[in-house]
Short mmCIF file of C-alpha atoms in Angstrom, two decimals:
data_model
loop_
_atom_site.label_atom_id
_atom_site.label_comp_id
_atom_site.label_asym_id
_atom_site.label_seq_id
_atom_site.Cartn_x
_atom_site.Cartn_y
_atom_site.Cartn_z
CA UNK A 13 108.79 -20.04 4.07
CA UNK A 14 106.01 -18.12 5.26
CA UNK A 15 102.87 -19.31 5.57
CA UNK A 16 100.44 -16.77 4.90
CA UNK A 17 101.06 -13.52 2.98
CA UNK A 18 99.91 -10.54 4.40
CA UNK A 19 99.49 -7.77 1.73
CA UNK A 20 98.10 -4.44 1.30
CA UNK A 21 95.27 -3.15 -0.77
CA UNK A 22 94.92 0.65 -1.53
CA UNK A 23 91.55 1.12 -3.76
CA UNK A 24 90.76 4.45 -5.60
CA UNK A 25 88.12 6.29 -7.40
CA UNK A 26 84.53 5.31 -6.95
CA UNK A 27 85.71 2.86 -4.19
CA UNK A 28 87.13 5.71 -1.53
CA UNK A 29 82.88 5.95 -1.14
CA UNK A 30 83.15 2.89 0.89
CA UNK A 31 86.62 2.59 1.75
CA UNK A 32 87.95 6.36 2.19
CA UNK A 33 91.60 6.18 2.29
CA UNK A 34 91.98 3.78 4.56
CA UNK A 35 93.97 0.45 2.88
CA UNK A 36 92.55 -2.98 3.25
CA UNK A 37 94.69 -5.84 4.52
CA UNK A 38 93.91 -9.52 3.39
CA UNK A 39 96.17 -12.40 4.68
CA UNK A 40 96.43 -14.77 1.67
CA UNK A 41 98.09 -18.49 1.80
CA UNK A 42 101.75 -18.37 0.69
CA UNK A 43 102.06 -18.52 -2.91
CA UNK A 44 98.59 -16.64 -3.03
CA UNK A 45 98.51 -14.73 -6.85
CA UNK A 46 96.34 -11.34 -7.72
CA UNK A 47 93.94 -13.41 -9.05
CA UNK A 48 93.69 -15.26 -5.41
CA UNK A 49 93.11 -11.72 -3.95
CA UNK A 50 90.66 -10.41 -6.75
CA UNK A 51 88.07 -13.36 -5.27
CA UNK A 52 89.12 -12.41 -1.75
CA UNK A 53 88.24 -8.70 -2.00
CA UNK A 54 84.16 -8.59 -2.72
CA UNK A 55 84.31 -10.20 0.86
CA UNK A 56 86.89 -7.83 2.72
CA UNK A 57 85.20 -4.98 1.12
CA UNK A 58 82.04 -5.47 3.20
CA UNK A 59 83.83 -6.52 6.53
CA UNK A 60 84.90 -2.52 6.28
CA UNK A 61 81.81 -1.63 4.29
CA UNK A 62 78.56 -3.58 4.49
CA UNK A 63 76.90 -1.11 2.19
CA UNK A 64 79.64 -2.63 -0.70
CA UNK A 65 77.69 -4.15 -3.38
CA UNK A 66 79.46 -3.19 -6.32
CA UNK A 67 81.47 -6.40 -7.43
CA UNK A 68 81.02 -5.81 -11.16
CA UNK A 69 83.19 -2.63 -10.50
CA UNK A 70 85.69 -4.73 -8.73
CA UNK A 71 85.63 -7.34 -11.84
CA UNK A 72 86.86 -4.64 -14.52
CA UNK A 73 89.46 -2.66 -11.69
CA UNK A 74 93.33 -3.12 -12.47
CA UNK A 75 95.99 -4.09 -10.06
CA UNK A 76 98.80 -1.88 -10.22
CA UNK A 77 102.53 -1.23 -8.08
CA UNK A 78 103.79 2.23 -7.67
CA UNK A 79 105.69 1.12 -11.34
CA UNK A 80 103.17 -0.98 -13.77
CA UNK A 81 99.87 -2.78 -14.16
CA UNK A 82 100.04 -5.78 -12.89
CA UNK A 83 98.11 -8.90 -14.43
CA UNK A 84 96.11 -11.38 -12.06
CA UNK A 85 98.93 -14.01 -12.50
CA UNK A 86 101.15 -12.09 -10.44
CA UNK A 87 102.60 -13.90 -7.44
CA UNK A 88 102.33 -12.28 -4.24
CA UNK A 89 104.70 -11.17 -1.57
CA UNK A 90 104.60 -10.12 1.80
CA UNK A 91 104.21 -6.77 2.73
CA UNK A 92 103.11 -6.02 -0.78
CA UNK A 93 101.21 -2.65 -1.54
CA UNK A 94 99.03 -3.36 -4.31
CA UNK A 95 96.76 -0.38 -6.01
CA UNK A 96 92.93 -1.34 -7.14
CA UNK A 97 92.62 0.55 -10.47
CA UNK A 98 88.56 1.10 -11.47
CA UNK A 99 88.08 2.70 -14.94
CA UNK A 100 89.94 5.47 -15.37
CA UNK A 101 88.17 9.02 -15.99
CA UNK A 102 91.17 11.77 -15.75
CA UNK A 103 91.70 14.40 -18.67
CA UNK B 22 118.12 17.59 -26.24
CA UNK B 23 114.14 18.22 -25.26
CA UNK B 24 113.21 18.86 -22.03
CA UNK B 25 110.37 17.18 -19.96
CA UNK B 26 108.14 18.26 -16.95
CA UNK B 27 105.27 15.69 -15.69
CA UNK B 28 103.55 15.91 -12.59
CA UNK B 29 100.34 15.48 -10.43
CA UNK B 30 99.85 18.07 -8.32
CA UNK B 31 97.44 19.00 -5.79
CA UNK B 32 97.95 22.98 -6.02
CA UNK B 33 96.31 24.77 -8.91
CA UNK B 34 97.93 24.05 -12.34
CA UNK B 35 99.91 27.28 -14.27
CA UNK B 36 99.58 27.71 -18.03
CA UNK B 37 102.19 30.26 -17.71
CA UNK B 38 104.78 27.99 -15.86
CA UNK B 39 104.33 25.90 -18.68
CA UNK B 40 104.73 28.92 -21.31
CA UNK B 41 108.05 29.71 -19.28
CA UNK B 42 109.32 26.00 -19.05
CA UNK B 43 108.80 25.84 -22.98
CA UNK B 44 110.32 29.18 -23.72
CA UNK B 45 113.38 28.71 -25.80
CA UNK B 46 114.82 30.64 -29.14
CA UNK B 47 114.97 27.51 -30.94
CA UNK B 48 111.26 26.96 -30.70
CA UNK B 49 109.04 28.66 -33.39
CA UNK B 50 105.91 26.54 -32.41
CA UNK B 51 104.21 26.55 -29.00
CA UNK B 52 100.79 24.12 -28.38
CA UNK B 53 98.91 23.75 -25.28
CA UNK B 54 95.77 21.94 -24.28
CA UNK B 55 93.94 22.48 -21.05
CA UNK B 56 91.47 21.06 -19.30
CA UNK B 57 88.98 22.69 -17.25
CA UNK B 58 85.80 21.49 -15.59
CA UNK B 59 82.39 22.08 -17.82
CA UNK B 60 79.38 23.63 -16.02
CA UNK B 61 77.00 20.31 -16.99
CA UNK B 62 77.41 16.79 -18.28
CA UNK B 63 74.75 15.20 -19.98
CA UNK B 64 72.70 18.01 -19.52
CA UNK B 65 73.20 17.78 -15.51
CA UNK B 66 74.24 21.13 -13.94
CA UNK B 67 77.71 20.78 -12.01
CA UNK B 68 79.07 22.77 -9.69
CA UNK B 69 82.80 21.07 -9.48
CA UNK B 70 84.66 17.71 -9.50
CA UNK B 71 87.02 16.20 -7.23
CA UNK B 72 90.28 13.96 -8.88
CA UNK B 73 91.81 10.96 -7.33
CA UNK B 74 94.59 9.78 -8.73
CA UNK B 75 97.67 7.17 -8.34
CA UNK B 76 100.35 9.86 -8.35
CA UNK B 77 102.45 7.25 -8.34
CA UNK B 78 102.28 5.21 -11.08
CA UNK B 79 100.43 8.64 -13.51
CA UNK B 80 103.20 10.48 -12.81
CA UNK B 81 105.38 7.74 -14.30
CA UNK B 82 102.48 7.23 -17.00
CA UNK B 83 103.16 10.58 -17.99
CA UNK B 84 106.95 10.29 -18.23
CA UNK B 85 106.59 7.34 -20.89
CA UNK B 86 104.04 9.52 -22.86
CA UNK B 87 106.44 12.71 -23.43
CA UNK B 88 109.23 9.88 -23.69
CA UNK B 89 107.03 8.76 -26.99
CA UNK B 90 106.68 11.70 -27.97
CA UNK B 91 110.77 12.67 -27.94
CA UNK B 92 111.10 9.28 -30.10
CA UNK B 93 107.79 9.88 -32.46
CA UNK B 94 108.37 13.48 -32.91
CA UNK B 95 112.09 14.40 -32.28
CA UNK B 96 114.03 14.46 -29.12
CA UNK B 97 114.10 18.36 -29.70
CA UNK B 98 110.93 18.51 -28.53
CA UNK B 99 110.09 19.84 -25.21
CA UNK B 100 106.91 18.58 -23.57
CA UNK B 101 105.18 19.51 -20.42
CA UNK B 102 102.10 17.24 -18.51
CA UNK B 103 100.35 18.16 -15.51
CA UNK B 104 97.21 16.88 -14.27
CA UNK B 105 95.38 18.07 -10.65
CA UNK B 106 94.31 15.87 -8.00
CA UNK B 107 91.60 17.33 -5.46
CA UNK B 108 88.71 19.46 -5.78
CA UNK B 109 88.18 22.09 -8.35
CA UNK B 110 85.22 24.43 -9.14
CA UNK B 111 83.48 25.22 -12.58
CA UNK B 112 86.26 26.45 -14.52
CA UNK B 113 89.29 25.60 -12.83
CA UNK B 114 92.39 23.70 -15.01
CA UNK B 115 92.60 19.57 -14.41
CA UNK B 116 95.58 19.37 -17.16
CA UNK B 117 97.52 21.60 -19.18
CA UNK B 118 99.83 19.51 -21.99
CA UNK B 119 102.12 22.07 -23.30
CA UNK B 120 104.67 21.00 -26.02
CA UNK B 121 107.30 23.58 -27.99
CA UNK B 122 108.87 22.39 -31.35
CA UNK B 123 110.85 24.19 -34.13
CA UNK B 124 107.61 24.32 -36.20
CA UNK B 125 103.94 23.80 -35.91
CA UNK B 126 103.20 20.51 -36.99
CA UNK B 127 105.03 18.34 -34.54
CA UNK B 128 103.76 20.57 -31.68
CA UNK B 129 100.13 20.16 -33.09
CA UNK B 130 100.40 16.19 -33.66
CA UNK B 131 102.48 15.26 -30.03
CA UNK B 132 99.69 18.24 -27.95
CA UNK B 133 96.89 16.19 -29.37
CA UNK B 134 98.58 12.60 -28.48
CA UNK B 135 99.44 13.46 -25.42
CA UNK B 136 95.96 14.59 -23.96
CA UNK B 137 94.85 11.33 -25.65
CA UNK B 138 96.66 8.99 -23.89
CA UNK B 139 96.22 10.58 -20.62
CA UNK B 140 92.86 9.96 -20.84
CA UNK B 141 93.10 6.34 -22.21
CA UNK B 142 96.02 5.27 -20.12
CA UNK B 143 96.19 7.78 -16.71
CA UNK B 144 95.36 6.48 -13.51
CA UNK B 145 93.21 9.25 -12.01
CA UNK B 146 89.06 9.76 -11.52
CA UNK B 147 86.88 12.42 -11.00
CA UNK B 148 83.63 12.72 -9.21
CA UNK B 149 81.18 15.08 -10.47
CA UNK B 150 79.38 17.33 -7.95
CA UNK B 151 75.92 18.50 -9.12
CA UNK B 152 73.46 21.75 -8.30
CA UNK B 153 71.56 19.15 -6.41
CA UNK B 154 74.23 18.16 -4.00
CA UNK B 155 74.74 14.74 -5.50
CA UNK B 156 77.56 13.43 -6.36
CA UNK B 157 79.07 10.80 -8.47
CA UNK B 158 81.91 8.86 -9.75
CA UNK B 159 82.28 9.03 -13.49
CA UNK B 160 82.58 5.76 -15.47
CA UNK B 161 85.29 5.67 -17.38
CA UNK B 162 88.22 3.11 -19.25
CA UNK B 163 88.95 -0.46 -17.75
CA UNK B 164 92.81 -0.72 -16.94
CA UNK B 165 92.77 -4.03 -16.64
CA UNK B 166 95.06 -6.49 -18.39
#
């Protein structure tokens, strides 16, 4: 069993201001779940962007995979590519 | 059996390859929608807007909207969905929803839902750029479950 997860985070919209379109990494504990990241991000956020100060936006984002939304319960894997989701504004 | 198109594309969107994709004998009813970038919002001048989107998982968004729309409307139907990614200027197209149907009402009532839940279900965002040279990310719908 692995140890420690290490998984992917690709965040869009309003959050490419402090993160371009670079991905963050986090390392979570094995059996780590979305909502386990979701408290882990404010933090990672400002390691690549002190400036971040926006956690409210991070609080009503989405997790998604390239097929669904995914809800915080999710279990993690590694290697897992996981899309941050703020409020959508398309049309 | 209807056809369907969906895509996000980052070249400019064509209301005439969706006029051609729909054309068909059998269709007596054409509707489209587009999109295009307004010169202010809330009274603010703009000057353009960039789109980000999750290609991804919109473009398979937009394959399970024209999929409802076969099983509301009729399978008969065919429906076309685009929506841009990148930058466009006052003016330019950010979606075109085309649908074709053997008379009006179906195209009418499937055009309308499917610009509708694009913009309540879609993952992509735009950021407004003003005459001031500010900029900013519009608030929009929370995604989250």
């Amino acid at each position: 069993m692995t140890p420690h997860l290490s998984v992917e985070f690709t965040l869009y919209g309003a959050f490419r201001a402090h993160t371009g379109h670079a991905p963050l990494r986090l390392t979570l504990p094995a059996g780590a779940t979305l909502a386990d990241a979701r408290r882990e991000l404010p933090a990672a956020l400002r390691a690549v962007a002190p400036g971040f100060a926006d956690d409210a936006l991070l609080a009503v984002s989405a997790f998604a995979d390239e097929r669904q939304l995914l809800r915080d319960d999710t279990p993690l894997s590694d290697g897992a590519a996981i899309a941050v989701l703020p409020p959508i504004s398309g049309g | 059996m209807g056809r369907i198109h969906v895509a996000v594309r980052e070249e400019p969107l064509s209301c005439d390859a969706a006029l051609a994709f729909l054309d068909d004998p059998s269709h007596g009813a054409v509707c489209t929608f587009v999109g295009r970038v307004r010169n202010t919002n809330l009274s603010r001048p703009v000057e353009g807007v960039g789109y980000d989107a999750f290609d991804a998982l919109a473009t398979r968004i937009l394959a399970a909207i024209a999929e409802e729309i076969h099983r509301r409307w009729g399978d008969e139907l065919d429906v076309w969905l685009e929506h841009v990614k990148g930058e466009l200027p006052v003016g330019g197209v950010s979606v075109v929803v085309a649908v074709a149907s053997g008379h009006r009402a179906e195209s009418f009532a499937a055009c309308r839902h499917a610009i509708e839940e694009i913009k309540r279900r879609v993952p992509v965002w735009k950021e407004e750029h003003y005459a001031d040279a500010e900029s900013a990310w519009i608030a929009g719908r929370s995604l989250r479950l």
